[in-house]
Amino acid sequence: PMSGVACSVRLQSHFQTNSIGYGSTYQAHPMAASMSIEVLDRMQEEKVLENVIFIEGILRRHMTELSKLSLFKNEFRLHGAFGCMDIQLTDDGEENEGLIECFTDRMRHHGVIHMFRPPLFHIAPPLNCTEEELDDAFEKIHRVANDTVARYSGEWRWRSYE
């Protein structure tokens, strides 16, 4: 682990003479600094930033398609390789618990690792993923979203996608 604080020059100058008595265990630790340099070197060698820029467009395309489904609101947030969509449907005012439980169960069934902070669905693929991997993941998410809506509208039928 490595820690750091980013702030404006004005704010930094204030804390040069007004300590708040807060530090970090990892701040300036030689091993952490050495490992951080290696991570940055590897990120450059493997062109991670370039891939993030590339996959942002792919994520935008897929998230635009998902936002057309009735499960999600028709807007989303995306920056680089991190996106977030809002679940639209409600579960009788219970913060979408049943709906989200159904969606997450189906996601697990299809092998998609996911994160929710109800009603927010976070999308954060590995920074080194490929277009094919994203296409595969979003195909599964799309199917799961449609199945979830069908289940909640009383039209649920088990379907195998293997």
mmCIF file of N, CA, C and O in Angstrom, residues 80-123:
data_model
loop_
_atom_site.group_PDB
_atom_site.id
_atom_site.type_symbol
_atom_site.label_atom_id
_atom_site.label_comp_id
_atom_site.label_asym_id
_atom_site.label_seq_id
_atom_site.Cartn_x
_atom_site.Cartn_y
_atom_site.Cartn_z
ATOM 1 N N GLY A 80 -13.827 7.096 -17.503
ATOM 2 C CA GLY A 80 -12.793 6.085 -17.689
ATOM 3 C C GLY A 80 -13.411 4.704 -17.682
ATOM 4 O O GLY A 80 -14.300 4.405 -18.476
ATOM 5 N N ALA A 81 -12.960 3.866 -16.762
ATOM 6 C CA ALA A 81 -13.470 2.497 -16.672
ATOM 7 C C ALA A 81 -14.356 2.312 -15.448
ATOM 8 O O ALA A 81 -14.497 1.208 -14.941
ATOM 9 N N PHE A 82 -14.959 3.390 -14.968
ATOM 10 C CA PHE A 82 -15.871 3.274 -13.829
ATOM 11 C C PHE A 82 -17.198 3.914 -14.188
ATOM 12 O O PHE A 82 -17.262 5.087 -14.554
ATOM 13 N N GLY A 83 -18.255 3.115 -14.083
ATOM 14 C CA GLY A 83 -19.580 3.620 -14.405
ATOM 15 C C GLY A 83 -20.579 3.281 -13.320
ATOM 16 O O GLY A 83 -20.336 2.432 -12.462
ATOM 17 N N CYS A 84 -21.712 3.933 -13.373
ATOM 18 C CA CYS A 84 -22.759 3.698 -12.394
ATOM 19 C C CYS A 84 -24.104 3.949 -13.056
ATOM 20 O O CYS A 84 -24.281 4.923 -13.790
ATOM 21 N N MET A 85 -25.043 3.015 -12.784
ATOM 22 C CA MET A 85 -26.402 3.136 -13.295
ATOM 23 C C MET A 85 -27.364 3.017 -12.135
ATOM 24 O O MET A 85 -27.074 2.338 -11.153
ATOM 25 N N ASP A 86 -28.517 3.651 -12.260
ATOM 26 C CA ASP A 86 -29.544 3.583 -11.224
ATOM 27 C C ASP A 86 -30.603 2.565 -11.615
ATOM 28 O O ASP A 86 -31.097 2.585 -12.746
ATOM 29 N N ILE A 87 -30.965 1.698 -10.651
ATOM 30 C CA ILE A 87 -32.094 0.802 -10.852
ATOM 31 C C ILE A 87 -33.352 1.663 -10.782
ATOM 32 O O ILE A 87 -33.506 2.489 -9.889
ATOM 33 N N GLN A 88 -34.246 1.487 -11.703
ATOM 34 C CA GLN A 88 -35.423 2.331 -11.819
ATOM 35 C C GLN A 88 -36.643 1.795 -11.079
ATOM 36 O O GLN A 88 -37.390 2.545 -10.483
ATOM 37 N N LEU A 89 -36.863 0.500 -11.159
ATOM 38 C CA LEU A 89 -38.086 -0.063 -10.598
ATOM 39 C C LEU A 89 -38.035 -0.105 -9.080
ATOM 40 O O LEU A 89 -36.974 -0.221 -8.485
ATOM 41 N N THR A 90 -39.187 -0.043 -8.461
ATOM 42 C CA THR A 90 -39.238 -0.130 -7.014
ATOM 43 C C THR A 90 -39.911 -1.423 -6.599
ATOM 44 O O THR A 90 -40.575 -2.073 -7.386
ATOM 45 N N ASP A 91 -39.706 -1.772 -5.377
ATOM 46 C CA ASP A 91 -40.253 -3.008 -4.814
ATOM 47 C C ASP A 91 -41.205 -2.614 -3.699
ATOM 48 O O ASP A 91 -40.899 -2.759 -2.529
ATOM 49 N N ASP A 92 -42.331 -2.031 -4.066
ATOM 50 C CA ASP A 92 -43.317 -1.544 -3.087
ATOM 51 C C ASP A 92 -42.700 -0.590 -2.077
ATOM 52 O O ASP A 92 -42.968 -0.667 -0.890
ATOM 53 N N GLY A 93 -41.784 0.253 -2.536
ATOM 54 C CA GLY A 93 -41.192 1.249 -1.662
ATOM 55 C C GLY A 93 -40.117 0.716 -0.734
ATOM 56 O O GLY A 93 -39.669 1.410 0.156
ATOM 57 N N GLU A 94 -39.680 -0.498 -0.915
ATOM 58 C CA GLU A 94 -38.686 -1.093 -0.017
ATOM 59 C C GLU A 94 -37.268 -0.979 -0.567
ATOM 60 O O GLU A 94 -36.476 -1.902 -0.463
ATOM 61 N N GLU A 95 -36.941 0.137 -1.157
ATOM 62 C CA GLU A 95 -35.611 0.406 -1.690
ATOM 63 C C GLU A 95 -35.120 -0.677 -2.645
ATOM 64 O O GLU A 95 -33.944 -1.027 -2.667
ATOM 65 N N ASN A 96 -35.999 -1.234 -3.408
ATOM 66 C CA ASN A 96 -35.636 -2.192 -4.452
ATOM 67 C C ASN A 96 -35.003 -3.481 -3.941
ATOM 68 O O ASN A 96 -34.364 -4.199 -4.703
ATOM 69 N N GLU A 97 -35.153 -3.819 -2.663
ATOM 70 C CA GLU A 97 -34.453 -4.981 -2.114
ATOM 71 C C GLU A 97 -34.752 -6.269 -2.862
ATOM 72 O O GLU A 97 -33.847 -7.003 -3.235
ATOM 73 N N GLY A 98 -36.012 -6.576 -3.091
ATOM 74 C CA GLY A 98 -36.354 -7.815 -3.785
ATOM 75 C C GLY A 98 -35.873 -7.818 -5.219
ATOM 76 O O GLY A 98 -35.340 -8.813 -5.709
ATOM 77 N N LEU A 99 -36.039 -6.714 -5.875
ATOM 78 C CA LEU A 99 -35.602 -6.586 -7.256
ATOM 79 C C LEU A 99 -34.085 -6.737 -7.358
ATOM 80 O O LEU A 99 -33.570 -7.482 -8.205
ATOM 81 N N ILE A 100 -33.368 -6.061 -6.499
ATOM 82 C CA ILE A 100 -31.908 -6.129 -6.526
ATOM 83 C C ILE A 100 -31.430 -7.524 -6.138
ATOM 84 O O ILE A 100 -30.498 -8.058 -6.730
ATOM 85 N N GLU A 101 -32.097 -8.148 -5.171
ATOM 86 C CA GLU A 101 -31.736 -9.512 -4.796
ATOM 87 C C GLU A 101 -31.893 -10.455 -5.979
ATOM 88 O O GLU A 101 -31.039 -11.293 -6.253
ATOM 89 N N CYS A 102 -32.982 -10.321 -6.706
ATOM 90 C CA CYS A 102 -33.210 -11.135 -7.895
ATOM 91 C C CYS A 102 -32.109 -10.875 -8.929
ATOM 92 O O CYS A 102 -31.527 -11.810 -9.475
ATOM 93 N N PHE A 103 -31.823 -9.603 -9.187
ATOM 94 C CA PHE A 103 -30.807 -9.237 -10.170
ATOM 95 C C PHE A 103 -29.438 -9.778 -9.768
ATOM 96 O O PHE A 103 -28.727 -10.378 -10.578
ATOM 97 N N THR A 104 -29.063 -9.603 -8.496
ATOM 98 C CA THR A 104 -27.746 -10.064 -8.057
ATOM 99 C C THR A 104 -27.644 -11.585 -8.064
ATOM 100 O O THR A 104 -26.598 -12.127 -8.421
ATOM 101 N N ASP A 105 -28.711 -12.275 -7.711
ATOM 102 C CA ASP A 105 -28.691 -13.743 -7.783
ATOM 103 C C ASP A 105 -28.462 -14.216 -9.209
ATOM 104 O O ASP A 105 -27.687 -15.135 -9.453
ATOM 105 N N ARG A 106 -29.156 -13.598 -10.168
ATOM 106 C CA ARG A 106 -28.987 -13.987 -11.571
ATOM 107 C C ARG A 106 -27.586 -13.628 -12.068
ATOM 108 O O ARG A 106 -27.009 -14.355 -12.865
ATOM 109 N N MET A 107 -27.047 -12.497 -11.605
ATOM 110 C CA MET A 107 -25.684 -12.109 -11.998
ATOM 111 C C MET A 107 -24.691 -13.162 -11.507
ATOM 112 O O MET A 107 -23.829 -13.602 -12.269
ATOM 113 N N ARG A 108 -24.819 -13.560 -10.247
ATOM 114 C CA ARG A 108 -23.924 -14.593 -9.712
ATOM 115 C C ARG A 108 -24.053 -15.884 -10.498
ATOM 116 O O ARG A 108 -23.057 -16.532 -10.812
ATOM 117 N N HIS A 109 -25.286 -16.244 -10.822
ATOM 118 C CA HIS A 109 -25.530 -17.469 -11.578
ATOM 119 C C HIS A 109 -24.776 -17.455 -12.913
ATOM 120 O O HIS A 109 -24.290 -18.482 -13.371
ATOM 121 N N HIS A 110 -24.687 -16.286 -13.522
ATOM 122 C CA HIS A 110 -24.012 -16.158 -14.815
ATOM 123 C C HIS A 110 -22.532 -15.800 -14.679
ATOM 124 O O HIS A 110 -21.875 -15.526 -15.686
ATOM 125 N N GLY A 111 -22.022 -15.800 -13.445
ATOM 126 C CA GLY A 111 -20.595 -15.580 -13.237
ATOM 127 C C GLY A 111 -20.139 -14.146 -13.350
ATOM 128 O O GLY A 111 -18.958 -13.879 -13.579
ATOM 129 N N VAL A 112 -21.048 -13.193 -13.176
ATOM 130 C CA VAL A 112 -20.679 -11.781 -13.252
ATOM 131 C C VAL A 112 -20.547 -11.240 -11.830
ATOM 132 O O VAL A 112 -21.495 -11.259 -11.053
ATOM 133 N N ILE A 113 -19.349 -10.784 -11.496
ATOM 134 C CA ILE A 113 -19.109 -10.175 -10.190
ATOM 135 C C ILE A 113 -19.656 -8.749 -10.254
ATOM 136 O O ILE A 113 -19.425 -8.025 -11.218
ATOM 137 N N HIS A 114 -20.375 -8.334 -9.239
ATOM 138 C CA HIS A 114 -21.067 -7.053 -9.287
ATOM 139 C C HIS A 114 -21.011 -6.367 -7.931
ATOM 140 O O HIS A 114 -20.660 -6.979 -6.934
ATOM 141 N N MET A 115 -21.383 -5.080 -7.934
ATOM 142 C CA MET A 115 -21.452 -4.327 -6.693
ATOM 143 C C MET A 115 -22.669 -3.416 -6.744
ATOM 144 O O MET A 115 -22.895 -2.737 -7.744
ATOM 145 N N PHE A 116 -23.437 -3.453 -5.681
ATOM 146 C CA PHE A 116 -24.598 -2.572 -5.549
ATOM 147 C C PHE A 116 -24.480 -1.756 -4.277
ATOM 148 O O PHE A 116 -24.035 -2.247 -3.249
ATOM 149 N N ARG A 117 -24.886 -0.531 -4.366
ATOM 150 C CA ARG A 117 -25.225 0.310 -3.224
ATOM 151 C C ARG A 117 -26.604 0.810 -3.578
ATOM 152 O O ARG A 117 -26.735 1.829 -4.234
ATOM 153 N N PRO A 118 -27.625 0.008 -3.221
ATOM 154 C CA PRO A 118 -28.986 0.249 -3.712
ATOM 155 C C PRO A 118 -29.381 1.717 -3.706
ATOM 156 O O PRO A 118 -29.136 2.395 -2.722
ATOM 157 N N PRO A 119 -29.936 2.160 -4.805
ATOM 158 C CA PRO A 119 -30.263 1.459 -6.044
ATOM 159 C C PRO A 119 -29.182 1.599 -7.119
ATOM 160 O O PRO A 119 -29.468 1.513 -8.301
ATOM 161 N N LEU A 120 -27.929 1.805 -6.734
ATOM 162 C CA LEU A 120 -26.851 2.060 -7.696
ATOM 163 C C LEU A 120 -26.146 0.769 -8.102
ATOM 164 O O LEU A 120 -25.707 -0.010 -7.258
ATOM 165 N N PHE A 121 -26.013 0.549 -9.389
ATOM 166 C CA PHE A 121 -25.321 -0.590 -9.961
ATOM 167 C C PHE A 121 -23.994 -0.071 -10.514
ATOM 168 O O PHE A 121 -23.962 0.702 -11.459
ATOM 169 N N HIS A 122 -22.899 -0.470 -9.883
ATOM 170 C CA HIS A 122 -21.566 -0.009 -10.276
ATOM 171 C C HIS A 122 -20.978 -0.939 -11.325
ATOM 172 O O HIS A 122 -21.100 -2.163 -11.219
ATOM 173 N N ILE A 123 -20.313 -0.368 -12.300
ATOM 174 C CA ILE A 123 -19.648 -1.126 -13.343
ATOM 175 C C ILE A 123 -18.188 -0.687 -13.354
ATOM 176 O O ILE A 123 -17.888 0.472 -13.660
#
